[in-house]
Every structure is written in structure tokens, then in C-alpha cells.
Amino acid sequence: MLIEQPPRIYRWFFPGAFWRIPSPKGQPKCVYLTFDDGPIPEMTPWILDTLDRYGIKATFFCVGENVRKYPELYRMLTERGHRTGNHTFNHIQGIRFMSKNYIRNIAEASKYIDGDLFRPPHGHMRFSQVLRLRKLFRIIMWDVVTRDYSPHMTAKGVFNNVKRYTRNGSIIVFHDSLKAVGRIEEALPKSIEWLLNEGYEFRLL
């Protein structure tokens, strides 16, 4: 539970960040599908084709170094109508870096990634970094971590995390990275179909 859906006390350390954006009362419930750590040729095109099959748009939090290496994949994201966000230049954790160096790394990623969205790798940042970055970006965290990255999880377990923890307004995290291979191929389509059957609308951040 502490991983799949961060508790309220943890969210207090990120003032101004977005964890969940529920629909107003009387409107259809919604979710926000997001993907971290790409783009990479081994995974991102398959995810894009899967989303196209269901007519769904998502938000991709990209690593700047990957965008520099695979600019054609980044163009695919934007040309197909998805949003992109900054996920640092080379996937560094804020708590391990001085703030000026962390901000510099994010600025380097912004040379390759358009937009005003930012998500910290692993969800870790210093409080001072949060205060600085919220002036530059909309900081997007999450309400549901599928744990598709974990070698200890099965595809069924990933899917069950979506079913168990998703609620109106949930920001759901999958990964377009090699660490999700072997789980996301089964879990993502099943999750999308379950969410659609449950009456959720998919929205962009």
C-alpha cells in the first residue's frame, strides 16, 4: 500500500504537486494514464500502438538522454497527440544531489523535452527542490504505482494493483522501459479494458 498508493502524510512533503485530479461531482469519473523513463525503441512504439488501438491519450515523462538518443520516438509521442513531461536528463534522484546540480540536470532535459510538466524519478526530492521546481513546472506525482518495473511482480499482480487502487482522478504510472518487459504486455491492455468497463474516462494532464 505504501508503494502502490502513497499515504497522505508522504504527499504533504510535496506542496503544490498533483497526485490525483478527480472529476467534479456529477461528471464521469476519470483517470490519467502516465508512462515513465522512455522513450526507448524496445517498448515505446508498442505502447503507442496499444493506446491507439483503444483511442486513448497518455502522458509520457521522458528522460532527456533517451530523447536525445531517439528523437524520432519523441516525435511519435507528440505527433500521436500524447503529452510529454520532464523526468530529468538521466534519471537522477533529487535527494542525492545538491539542488543547483539537480535543477541544472532538469534544465538540460528541457532542451529536448517540451512542456511544463515534471515528475521526479523514484518520487524523491528535497523540500527546497520542490519549492524551486513548482515555480517552473506543474509537478506531477501519482496516485497508483502499478509496480510493472518489479521483477518480483507478475503481470497479474500489476493488473490487480490497477484494479485495487484506482479511484476517481487517479494518476496511474506504468513504464515504457526494459524493466517492465514481460509484465506490461499483458497488464496494460487488461488494465485499459477494465478501466473502460468500469466507466472511467482517460484524460490528459
XYZ file of N, CA and C in Angstrom:
615
model
N 0.832 -1.210 0.000
C 0.000 0.000 0.000
C 0.867 1.261 0.000
N 1.969 1.260 0.775
C 2.821 2.451 0.849
C 3.481 2.750 -0.482
N 3.687 1.706 -1.298
C 4.283 1.901 -2.612
C 3.196 2.173 -3.644
N 2.212 1.285 -3.690
C 1.203 1.368 -4.751
C 0.374 2.643 -4.673
N 0.091 3.108 -3.471
C -0.692 4.336 -3.300
C -0.127 5.108 -2.107
N 0.722 6.096 -2.362
C 1.411 6.812 -1.276
C 0.428 7.407 -0.271
N 0.716 7.282 1.013
C -0.178 7.811 2.045
C -0.190 9.327 2.074
N -1.211 9.870 2.698
C -1.387 11.320 2.733
C -0.191 12.034 3.370
N 0.393 11.440 4.387
C 1.496 12.105 5.077
C 2.702 12.281 4.149
N 2.907 11.327 3.249
C 4.006 11.450 2.290
C 3.737 12.578 1.304
N 2.491 12.726 0.923
C 2.125 13.747 -0.049
C 2.318 15.155 0.517
N 2.285 15.288 1.833
C 2.469 16.603 2.446
C 3.864 17.179 2.185
N 4.828 16.321 1.865
C 6.190 16.788 1.628
C 6.357 17.401 0.233
N 5.284 17.401 -0.548
C 5.342 17.923 -1.916
C 4.223 18.944 -2.127
N 4.253 20.065 -1.423
C 3.171 21.056 -1.543
C 3.053 21.587 -2.970
N 1.843 21.624 -3.456
C 1.597 22.119 -4.807
C 1.689 21.069 -5.881
N 2.142 19.851 -5.538
C 2.237 18.779 -6.528
C 0.861 18.145 -6.737
N 0.695 17.509 -7.887
C -0.565 16.851 -8.239
C -0.406 15.339 -8.080
N -1.258 14.761 -7.241
C -1.259 13.322 -7.022
C -2.506 12.673 -7.622
N -3.576 13.404 -7.641
C -4.871 12.884 -8.071
C -5.731 14.065 -8.470
N -6.487 13.940 -9.573
C -7.316 15.039 -10.057
C -8.712 14.483 -10.362
N -9.555 14.352 -9.358
C -10.875 13.748 -9.566
C -11.819 14.649 -10.356
N -12.728 14.013 -11.051
C -13.784 14.754 -11.736
C -14.709 15.394 -10.716
N -15.273 16.555 -11.044
C -16.270 17.157 -10.144
C -17.489 16.254 -10.016
N -18.190 16.412 -8.926
C -19.392 15.618 -8.682
C -20.385 15.790 -9.832
N -20.912 14.680 -10.287
C -21.884 14.723 -11.375
C -21.281 14.477 -12.742
N -19.946 14.479 -12.832
C -19.267 14.201 -14.094
C -18.695 12.789 -14.069
N -18.454 12.204 -15.255
C -17.901 10.843 -15.293
C -16.560 10.765 -14.564
N -16.326 9.673 -13.865
C -15.043 9.509 -13.198
C -13.932 9.350 -14.239
N -12.720 9.719 -13.852
C -11.637 9.770 -14.823
C -10.350 9.208 -14.231
N -9.405 8.904 -15.127
C -8.049 8.531 -14.748
C -7.078 9.210 -15.709
N -5.830 9.284 -15.272
C -4.755 9.873 -16.062
C -3.652 8.828 -16.203
N -3.515 8.307 -17.407
C -2.528 7.259 -17.659
C -1.179 7.902 -17.971
N -0.119 7.471 -17.263
C 1.211 8.039 -17.485
C 2.245 6.929 -17.617
N 3.331 7.270 -18.305
C 4.437 6.333 -18.523
C 5.750 7.039 -18.224
N 6.635 6.346 -17.507
C 7.916 6.932 -17.103
C 9.097 6.246 -17.787
N 10.178 7.013 -17.909
C 11.548 6.522 -18.180
C 11.907 6.346 -19.653
N 10.978 6.495 -20.580
C 11.307 6.331 -22.002
C 11.788 7.644 -22.604
N 11.723 7.729 -23.928
C 11.271 6.674 -24.837
C 12.415 5.747 -25.236
N 12.081 4.489 -25.502
C 13.069 3.534 -25.991
C 12.432 2.719 -27.121
N 13.227 2.277 -28.092
C 12.650 1.560 -29.248
C 12.063 0.204 -28.893
N 12.540 -0.407 -27.818
C 12.067 -1.734 -27.458
C 10.661 -1.728 -26.877
N 10.184 -0.583 -26.387
C 8.917 -0.583 -25.661
C 7.949 0.512 -26.103
N 8.445 1.727 -26.327
C 7.556 2.860 -26.587
C 6.653 2.666 -27.801
N 7.159 2.205 -28.962
C 6.254 2.033 -30.109
C 5.112 1.062 -29.824
N 5.405 -0.013 -29.094
C 4.333 -0.966 -28.764
C 3.276 -0.304 -27.895
N 3.696 0.469 -26.925
C 2.740 1.159 -26.060
C 1.894 2.128 -26.874
N 2.523 2.867 -27.777
C 1.779 3.807 -28.616
C 0.747 3.081 -29.467
N 1.126 1.952 -30.035
C 0.174 1.187 -30.845
C -0.977 0.661 -29.989
N -0.667 0.257 -28.768
C -1.717 -0.227 -27.864
C -2.688 0.894 -27.514
N -2.160 2.064 -27.197
C -3.029 3.203 -26.883
C -3.872 3.593 -28.088
N -3.285 3.555 -29.279
C -4.039 3.870 -30.497
C -5.200 2.897 -30.684
N -4.953 1.651 -30.359
C -5.991 0.630 -30.541
C -7.226 0.919 -29.706
N -7.033 1.542 -28.562
C -8.148 1.872 -27.680
C -8.570 3.340 -27.778
N -7.882 4.111 -28.611
C -8.223 5.520 -28.768
C -7.933 6.343 -27.523
N -6.835 6.026 -26.846
C -6.502 6.663 -25.571
C -5.244 7.517 -25.702
N -5.249 8.659 -25.040
C -4.069 9.521 -24.970
C -3.487 9.440 -23.552
N -2.164 9.569 -23.470
C -1.489 9.457 -22.187
C -0.396 10.514 -22.092
N 0.227 10.570 -20.922
C 1.328 11.495 -20.687
C 2.595 10.689 -20.435
N 3.656 11.033 -21.146
C 4.927 10.323 -21.053
C 5.968 11.222 -20.396
N 6.492 10.776 -19.265
C 7.555 11.509 -18.590
C 8.890 10.949 -19.074
N 9.556 11.757 -19.878
C 10.709 11.291 -20.641
C 12.039 11.639 -19.982
N 12.986 10.754 -20.144
C 14.357 11.004 -19.727
C 15.067 11.718 -20.874
N 15.658 12.877 -20.575
C 16.260 13.695 -21.630
C 17.286 12.964 -22.455
N 18.088 12.134 -21.816
C 19.117 11.390 -22.532
C 18.508 10.449 -23.562
N 17.366 9.840 -23.216
C 16.686 8.965 -24.173
C 16.111 9.755 -25.342
N 15.576 10.931 -25.060
C 15.036 11.769 -26.135
C 16.151 12.205 -27.074
N 17.291 12.521 -26.517
C 18.431 12.903 -27.364
C 18.857 11.738 -28.249
N 18.824 10.530 -27.721
C 19.238 9.352 -28.491
C 18.191 8.933 -29.517
N 16.907 9.138 -29.170
C 15.818 8.661 -30.035
C 14.824 9.781 -30.331
N 15.258 10.815 -31.018
C 14.348 11.942 -31.280
C 13.132 11.550 -32.105
N 13.272 10.514 -32.937
C 12.140 10.086 -33.752
C 11.030 9.494 -32.886
N 11.401 8.846 -31.790
C 10.385 8.308 -30.874
C 9.671 9.429 -30.143
N 10.413 10.456 -29.779
C 9.780 11.598 -29.122
C 8.787 12.269 -30.065
N 9.150 12.377 -31.327
C 8.218 12.963 -32.315
C 6.971 12.104 -32.434
N 7.133 10.782 -32.351
C 5.967 9.899 -32.402
C 5.000 10.201 -31.265
N 5.535 10.456 -30.090
C 4.689 10.766 -28.942
C 3.832 11.993 -29.205
N 4.473 13.048 -29.638
C 3.749 14.308 -29.823
C 2.849 14.268 -31.052
N 3.313 13.620 -32.131
C 2.509 13.562 -33.346
C 1.241 12.736 -33.171
N 1.264 11.802 -32.229
C 0.074 10.979 -31.979
C -0.830 11.581 -30.901
N -0.513 12.780 -30.470
C -1.411 13.507 -29.584
C -1.218 13.290 -28.105
N -0.095 12.707 -27.715
C 0.183 12.495 -26.300
C 0.953 13.685 -25.730
N 0.916 13.825 -24.411
C 1.678 14.882 -23.743
C 3.000 14.318 -23.237
N 3.960 15.207 -23.068
C 5.251 14.783 -22.540
C 5.649 15.653 -21.361
N 6.443 15.064 -20.474
C 6.941 15.785 -19.318
C 8.399 15.473 -19.075
N 9.023 16.299 -18.258
C 10.441 16.192 -17.931
C 10.627 15.205 -16.775
N 11.585 14.284 -16.958
C 11.879 13.259 -15.944
C 13.381 13.252 -15.630
N 13.978 14.436 -15.700
C 15.418 14.702 -15.570
C 16.162 14.231 -16.819
N 17.431 14.602 -16.913
C 18.202 14.239 -18.106
C 18.651 12.790 -18.072
N 19.060 12.304 -16.917
C 19.490 10.902 -16.873
C 18.990 10.172 -15.625
N 17.750 10.455 -15.265
C 17.020 9.690 -14.252
C 17.719 9.730 -12.893
N 18.008 10.917 -12.408
C 18.675 11.055 -11.115
C 17.675 11.395 -10.021
N 18.012 10.995 -8.792
C 17.159 11.263 -7.644
C 17.590 12.559 -6.965
N 16.641 13.435 -6.739
C 16.941 14.739 -6.175
C 17.614 14.694 -4.817
N 17.238 13.720 -3.976
C 17.791 13.676 -2.623
C 19.275 13.331 -2.624
N 19.804 12.875 -3.738
C 21.224 12.513 -3.814
C 22.086 13.615 -4.426
N 21.460 14.745 -4.757
C 22.183 15.821 -5.431
C 21.904 17.151 -4.757
N 22.887 18.019 -4.796
C 22.653 19.392 -4.382
C 21.615 20.000 -5.300
N 20.812 20.896 -4.767
C 19.699 21.443 -5.538
C 20.150 22.100 -6.835
N 21.242 22.844 -6.794
C 21.681 23.528 -8.017
C 22.056 22.530 -9.110
N 22.637 21.398 -8.726
C 23.004 20.391 -9.720
C 21.774 19.642 -10.236
N 20.815 19.430 -9.353
C 19.580 18.767 -9.759
C 18.808 19.649 -10.736
N 18.700 20.909 -10.429
C 17.994 21.847 -11.308
C 18.708 21.959 -12.649
N 20.021 21.930 -12.619
C 20.798 22.005 -13.860
C 20.529 20.779 -14.737
N 20.413 19.619 -14.108
C 20.132 18.393 -14.845
C 18.762 18.457 -15.505
N 17.791 18.996 -14.787
C 16.431 19.136 -15.329
C 16.413 20.145 -16.469
N 17.175 21.216 -16.314
C 17.267 22.229 -17.373
C 17.868 21.633 -18.637
N 18.842 20.750 -18.472
C 19.431 20.080 -19.639
C 18.386 19.225 -20.349
N 17.559 18.524 -19.577
C 16.496 17.713 -20.174
C 15.488 18.585 -20.921
N 15.243 19.782 -20.412
C 14.267 20.684 -21.037
C 14.702 21.149 -22.421
N 15.968 20.996 -22.754
C 16.433 21.320 -24.103
C 15.834 20.359 -25.125
N 15.423 19.189 -24.658
C 14.922 18.150 -25.561
C 13.438 17.848 -25.359
N 12.883 18.247 -24.204
C 11.508 17.906 -23.853
C 10.688 19.176 -23.706
N 9.625 19.286 -24.481
C 8.748 20.450 -24.404
C 7.735 20.286 -23.269
N 7.219 21.397 -22.802
C 6.112 21.340 -21.861
C 6.467 21.805 -20.467
N 5.438 21.862 -19.634
C 5.578 22.408 -18.278
C 5.328 21.369 -17.196
N 5.446 20.087 -17.530
C 5.221 19.020 -16.568
C 6.549 18.430 -16.105
N 6.614 18.079 -14.826
C 7.819 17.439 -14.292
C 7.426 16.361 -13.298
N 8.119 15.233 -13.375
C 7.974 14.167 -12.377
C 9.356 13.719 -11.931
N 9.609 13.706 -10.617
C 10.924 13.297 -10.117
C 11.097 11.782 -10.173
N 12.211 11.299 -10.695
C 12.468 9.855 -10.668
C 12.392 9.301 -9.248
N 11.735 8.170 -9.106
C 11.541 7.483 -7.837
C 10.690 8.290 -6.845
N 10.227 9.457 -7.239
C 9.403 10.269 -6.357
C 10.151 10.917 -5.222
N 11.489 11.051 -5.369
C 12.299 11.604 -4.286
C 12.853 12.968 -4.659
N 12.606 13.956 -3.810
C 13.190 15.295 -3.966
C 13.368 15.924 -2.597
N 14.308 16.844 -2.516
C 14.451 17.660 -1.316
C 13.314 18.686 -1.296
N 12.933 19.106 -0.101
C 11.853 20.088 0.022
C 12.212 21.372 -0.716
N 13.460 21.789 -0.650
C 13.895 23.002 -1.354
C 13.763 22.851 -2.861
N 13.958 21.640 -3.361
C 13.816 21.392 -4.797
C 12.357 21.472 -5.213
N 11.478 20.980 -4.375
C 10.045 21.084 -4.654
C 9.640 22.546 -4.770
N 10.072 23.351 -3.821
C 9.698 24.767 -3.820
C 10.229 25.482 -5.050
N 11.415 25.120 -5.479
C 12.007 25.753 -6.663
C 11.323 25.288 -7.949
N 11.110 24.006 -8.053
C 10.585 23.452 -9.295
C 9.115 23.778 -9.525
N 8.350 23.953 -8.446
C 6.931 24.255 -8.639
C 6.720 25.645 -9.231
N 7.751 26.473 -9.251
C 7.692 27.774 -9.911
C 7.929 27.644 -11.414
N 8.508 26.509 -11.816
C 8.879 26.299 -13.218
C 7.988 25.277 -13.921
N 7.443 24.338 -13.146
C 6.689 23.224 -13.720
C 5.436 22.949 -12.890
N 4.523 22.201 -13.496
C 3.492 21.501 -12.730
C 4.112 20.166 -12.322
N 4.281 19.965 -11.030
C 4.891 18.733 -10.547
C 3.812 17.654 -10.461
N 3.993 16.600 -11.246
C 3.008 15.529 -11.341
C 3.555 14.296 -10.637
N 2.898 13.893 -9.565
C 3.288 12.682 -8.866
C 2.348 11.552 -9.319
N 1.740 10.816 -8.377
C 0.863 9.718 -8.787
C -0.017 9.280 -7.635
N -1.071 8.604 -8.007
C -1.995 8.030 -7.042
C -1.922 6.503 -7.062
N -1.473 5.938 -8.190
C -1.339 4.481 -8.321
C -0.028 4.149 -9.026
N 0.821 3.399 -8.355
C 2.024 2.842 -8.977
C 1.735 1.377 -9.269
N 1.794 0.993 -10.529
C 1.437 -0.377 -10.901
C 2.504 -1.391 -10.503
N 3.738 -0.930 -10.302
C 4.890 -1.776 -9.992
C 5.209 -2.735 -11.131
N 4.935 -2.288 -12.361
C 5.298 -3.092 -13.524
C 6.803 -3.234 -13.686
N 7.562 -2.403 -12.993
C 9.021 -2.423 -13.065
C 9.647 -3.522 -12.212
N 8.896 -4.108 -11.304
C 9.461 -5.014 -10.314
C 9.592 -6.438 -10.839
N 10.782 -7.030 -10.750
C 10.944 -8.429 -11.178
C 10.217 -9.405 -10.263
N 9.760 -8.918 -9.116
C 9.039 -9.771 -8.173
C 7.527 -9.769 -8.431
N 7.103 -8.952 -9.392
C 5.679 -8.875 -9.728
C 5.388 -9.700 -10.968
N 4.160 -10.185 -11.052
C 3.672 -10.842 -12.263
C 2.770 -9.866 -13.009
N 2.448 -10.191 -14.241
C 1.511 -9.361 -14.997
C 0.166 -9.307 -14.285
N -0.237 -10.418 -13.702
C -1.500 -10.448 -12.955
C -1.431 -9.532 -11.747
N -0.283 -9.501 -11.077
C -0.127 -8.622 -9.924
C -0.200 -7.161 -10.304
N 0.398 -6.821 -11.434
C 0.336 -5.439 -11.931
C -1.108 -5.051 -12.217
N -1.805 -5.913 -12.908
C -3.217 -5.665 -13.220
C -4.043 -5.551 -11.940
N -3.769 -6.402 -10.975
C -4.509 -6.347 -9.713
C -4.262 -5.039 -8.966
N -3.060 -4.488 -9.087
C -2.779 -3.189 -8.461
C -3.655 -2.096 -9.060
N -3.835 -2.152 -10.368
C -4.711 -1.172 -11.024
C -6.133 -1.322 -10.507
N -6.619 -2.546 -10.448
C -7.989 -2.775 -10.001
C -8.185 -2.398 -8.533
N -7.205 -2.681 -7.718
C -7.364 -2.468 -6.283
C -7.273 -0.997 -5.883
N -6.382 -0.245 -6.522
C -6.072 1.085 -6.022
C -6.646 2.242 -6.842
N -7.087 1.991 -8.061
C -7.589 3.091 -8.879
C -8.904 3.633 -8.327
N -9.028 4.958 -8.353
C -10.255 5.649 -7.931
C -10.410 6.879 -8.821
N -11.508 7.570 -8.666
C -11.774 8.747 -9.489
C -10.617 9.748 -9.383
N -10.027 10.064 -10.535
C -8.950 11.047 -10.577
C -7.556 10.481 -10.438
N -7.422 9.165 -10.325
C -6.105 8.569 -10.132
C -5.150 8.875 -11.287
N -3.937 9.236 -10.926
C -2.828 9.335 -11.874
C -2.077 8.019 -11.760
N -2.106 7.225 -12.835
C -1.583 5.861 -12.827
C -0.239 5.818 -13.545
N 0.728 5.118 -12.941
C 2.072 5.040 -13.520
C 2.372 3.639 -14.044
N 2.666 3.583 -15.339
C 3.303 2.437 -15.978
C 4.691 2.904 -16.440
N 5.456 2.008 -17.062
C 6.796 2.361 -17.533
C 7.026 1.886 -18.961
N 7.494 2.792 -19.820
C 7.931 2.361 -21.148
C 9.452 2.181 -21.080
N 9.844 1.140 -20.361
C 11.257 0.846 -20.145
C 11.460 -0.663 -20.123
N 12.710 -1.083 -20.252
C 13.008 -2.512 -20.315
C 12.609 -3.244 -19.045
N 12.621 -2.542 -17.912
C 12.310 -3.220 -16.659
C 10.844 -3.650 -16.579
N 9.994 -3.134 -17.456
C 8.578 -3.526 -17.448
C 8.282 -4.670 -18.416
N 9.260 -5.035 -19.244
C 9.050 -6.091 -20.235
C 8.693 -7.398 -19.538
N 7.707 -8.084 -20.099
C 7.273 -9.348 -19.529
C 6.066 -9.219 -18.631
N 5.723 -7.989 -18.278
C 4.541 -7.745 -17.448
C 3.569 -6.785 -18.120
N 4.099 -5.696 -18.668
C 3.228 -4.661 -19.209
C 2.477 -5.135 -20.448
N 3.066 -6.051 -21.215
C 2.414 -6.508 -22.443
C 1.048 -7.140 -22.156
N 0.933 -7.793 -21.030
C -0.356 -8.374 -20.636
C -1.156 -7.421 -19.760
N -0.469 -6.753 -18.854
C -1.173 -5.948 -17.854
C -1.784 -4.677 -18.419
N -1.103 -4.019 -19.363
C -1.631 -2.750 -19.873
C -2.947 -2.920 -20.618
N -3.047 -3.821 -21.612
C -4.354 -3.976 -22.277
C -5.460 -4.390 -21.318
N -5.154 -5.298 -20.397
C -6.180 -5.717 -19.442
C -6.621 -4.552 -18.554
N -5.665 -3.736 -18.159
C -5.995 -2.592 -17.306
C -6.869 -1.593 -18.044
N -6.511 -1.305 -19.284
C -7.299 -0.361 -20.080
C -8.729 -0.870 -20.249
N -8.858 -2.135 -20.601
C -10.195 -2.698 -20.813
C -11.011 -2.686 -19.517
N -10.368 -3.000 -18.394
C -11.079 -2.979 -17.117
C -11.525 -1.561 -16.769
N -10.643 -0.588 -16.965
C -10.983 0.802 -16.652
C -12.130 1.299 -17.528
N -12.100 0.952 -18.803
C -13.186 1.340 -19.697
C -14.500 0.693 -19.263
N -14.443 -0.584 -18.915
C -15.656 -1.283 -18.482
C -16.201 -0.727 -17.169
N -15.309 -0.163 -16.351
C -15.726 0.430 -15.090
C -16.244 1.870 -15.251
N -16.227 2.360 -16.488
C -16.780 3.681 -16.758
C -15.815 4.844 -16.600
N -14.523 4.574 -16.575
C -13.549 5.654 -16.452
C -13.270 6.313 -17.808
N -13.133 7.633 -17.792
C -12.641 8.364 -18.951
C -11.134 8.572 -18.781
N -10.415 8.487 -19.906
C -8.979 8.724 -19.894
C -8.723 10.176 -20.291
N -8.014 10.902 -19.449
C -7.747 12.308 -19.703
C -6.251 12.600 -19.704
N -5.889 13.683 -20.355
C -4.503 14.138 -20.396
C -4.244 15.143 -19.268
N -3.056 15.115 -18.763
C -2.663 16.063 -17.743
C -2.414 17.444 -18.354
